[in-house]
Every structure is written in C-alpha cells, then in structure tokens.
C-alpha cells in the first residue's frame, strides 16, 4: 500500500489473495476457450469433421462445469447453479444456429 495526499491507494495485490487472482485468470481463460470452442464447433459442423463429437463434449458438457466450479468458489452453490443453467441454455440455443 502507498499513501498519496493522505489517501490510501491499494494495489491489486492488496485487494485479492493469490488464490482469488488465480481463479480470475482461470475464468478469463475459460471465456477465451468458450469463444474458441464455439468457433471450432461451427467450423467442424460446416465441414462435417470427424472430431465434432469431442468438440461437442467439451463445449456442451465440460466447459459449463468448469464455469460452475469457478462460480461455486466465489458465489456459492445457488448462484453457481443459476449461472450453469443460464449458460447451458445459451449454448443449447446456439446449437440450431450452428448446426
């Protein structure tokens, strides 16, 4: 912490623990992965690729659970479940658009 004109200025390391920063970084990575997997899914669907089932599994099953686990740590089970439901619905609603 530093002082400036009698005001306390906090640095990011003063606001978050190491574990919280790791979780924030992990969530940023998950959003990036989500965008990439959606793009892969669209491309594989259009090209009728053989690996579409692996991509579908990651996008529709594993990725939402990864988000759930992050929300669970920060917000608890109820909010994590609500996010999982909304996120899963969003992904499933995009299925007809991409398929």
Tab-separated table of C-alpha atoms in Angstrom:
chain	number	residue	atom	x	y	z
A	1	UNK	CA	0.000	0.000	0.000
A	2	UNK	CA	1.088	3.534	-0.673
A	3	UNK	CA	-0.005	6.922	0.574
A	4	UNK	CA	-0.867	9.796	-1.751
A	5	UNK	CA	-2.301	13.074	-0.464
A	6	UNK	CA	-3.473	11.406	2.730
A	7	UNK	CA	-5.480	8.837	0.766
A	8	UNK	CA	-4.783	5.157	0.829
A	9	UNK	CA	-4.159	3.741	-2.633
A	10	UNK	CA	-4.470	-0.005	-2.906
A	11	UNK	CA	-2.629	-2.082	-5.431
A	12	UNK	CA	-4.313	-5.164	-6.970
A	13	UNK	CA	-2.266	-7.433	-4.705
A	14	UNK	CA	-3.828	-5.703	-1.671
A	15	UNK	CA	-7.369	-6.422	-2.874
A	16	UNK	CA	-7.169	-10.075	-3.847
A	17	UNK	CA	-5.462	-13.134	-2.484
A	18	UNK	CA	-3.171	-15.201	-4.649
A	19	UNK	CA	-5.877	-17.865	-4.935
A	20	UNK	CA	-8.503	-15.334	-5.995
A	21	UNK	CA	-6.211	-13.922	-8.678
A	22	UNK	CA	-5.606	-17.446	-9.980
A	23	UNK	CA	-9.361	-18.000	-10.182
A	24	UNK	CA	-9.881	-14.710	-12.019
A	25	UNK	CA	-7.187	-15.645	-14.515
A	26	UNK	CA	-8.762	-19.081	-14.894
A	27	UNK	CA	-12.164	-17.540	-15.630
A	28	UNK	CA	-10.630	-15.285	-18.284
A	29	UNK	CA	-9.087	-18.346	-19.890
A	30	UNK	CA	-12.438	-20.118	-19.821
A	31	UNK	CA	-14.156	-17.243	-21.657
A	32	UNK	CA	-11.394	-17.361	-24.260
A	33	UNK	CA	-11.784	-21.135	-24.551
A	34	UNK	CA	-15.534	-20.735	-24.896
A	35	UNK	CA	-15.080	-18.406	-27.865
A	36	UNK	CA	-12.564	-20.754	-29.469
A	37	UNK	CA	-14.640	-23.890	-28.917
A	38	UNK	CA	-17.716	-22.183	-30.371
A	39	UNK	CA	-15.652	-21.290	-33.416
A	40	UNK	CA	-14.268	-24.853	-33.682
A	41	UNK	CA	-17.763	-26.262	-33.332
A	42	UNK	CA	-19.102	-24.048	-36.094
A	43	UNK	CA	-16.209	-24.891	-38.387
A	44	UNK	CA	-16.421	-28.636	-37.760
A	45	UNK	CA	-20.179	-28.646	-38.209
A	46	UNK	CA	-19.911	-26.861	-41.532
A	47	UNK	CA	-17.109	-29.107	-42.724
A	48	UNK	CA	-18.671	-32.286	-41.303
A	49	UNK	CA	-15.421	-33.075	-39.495
A	50	UNK	CA	-14.817	-36.314	-37.629
A	51	UNK	CA	-13.858	-34.668	-34.347
A	52	UNK	CA	-17.168	-32.863	-33.881
A	53	UNK	CA	-18.153	-35.240	-31.042
A	54	UNK	CA	-15.057	-34.330	-28.992
A	55	UNK	CA	-15.703	-30.646	-29.553
A	56	UNK	CA	-19.373	-31.073	-28.669
A	57	UNK	CA	-18.450	-32.807	-25.419
A	58	UNK	CA	-16.043	-30.052	-24.423
A	59	UNK	CA	-18.415	-27.245	-25.367
A	60	UNK	CA	-21.713	-28.628	-24.073
A	61	UNK	CA	-20.603	-30.664	-21.051
A	62	UNK	CA	-17.141	-29.908	-19.705
A	63	UNK	CA	-16.852	-26.160	-20.246
A	64	UNK	CA	-20.105	-25.290	-18.414
A	65	UNK	CA	-18.944	-27.395	-15.453
A	66	UNK	CA	-15.615	-25.572	-15.400
A	67	UNK	CA	-17.525	-22.288	-15.137
A	68	UNK	CA	-19.763	-23.784	-12.462
A	69	UNK	CA	-16.732	-24.683	-10.349
A	70	UNK	CA	-15.364	-21.137	-10.515
A	71	UNK	CA	-18.730	-19.609	-9.620
A	72	UNK	CA	-19.106	-22.141	-6.811
A	73	UNK	CA	-15.913	-20.928	-5.157
A	74	UNK	CA	-16.784	-17.241	-5.419
A	75	UNK	CA	-20.571	-17.137	-5.076
A	76	UNK	CA	-21.777	-20.410	-3.610
A	77	UNK	CA	-23.850	-23.285	-4.901
A	78	UNK	CA	-27.121	-21.473	-5.625
A	79	UNK	CA	-25.634	-18.754	-7.842
A	80	UNK	CA	-23.243	-21.222	-9.476
A	81	UNK	CA	-26.213	-23.441	-10.379
A	82	UNK	CA	-28.152	-20.458	-11.745
A	83	UNK	CA	-25.197	-19.489	-13.922
A	84	UNK	CA	-24.787	-23.086	-15.100
A	85	UNK	CA	-28.466	-23.204	-16.094
A	86	UNK	CA	-28.353	-19.899	-17.986
A	87	UNK	CA	-25.016	-20.668	-19.636
A	88	UNK	CA	-26.131	-24.162	-20.671
A	89	UNK	CA	-29.371	-22.765	-22.117
A	90	UNK	CA	-27.396	-20.193	-24.069
A	91	UNK	CA	-25.105	-22.848	-25.535
A	92	UNK	CA	-28.028	-25.124	-26.385
A	93	UNK	CA	-29.933	-22.260	-28.021
A	94	UNK	CA	-26.980	-21.640	-30.327
A	95	UNK	CA	-26.980	-25.293	-31.436
A	96	UNK	CA	-29.665	-24.842	-34.141
A	97	UNK	CA	-27.906	-21.726	-35.418
A	98	UNK	CA	-24.594	-23.518	-35.834
A	99	UNK	CA	-25.734	-26.972	-36.776
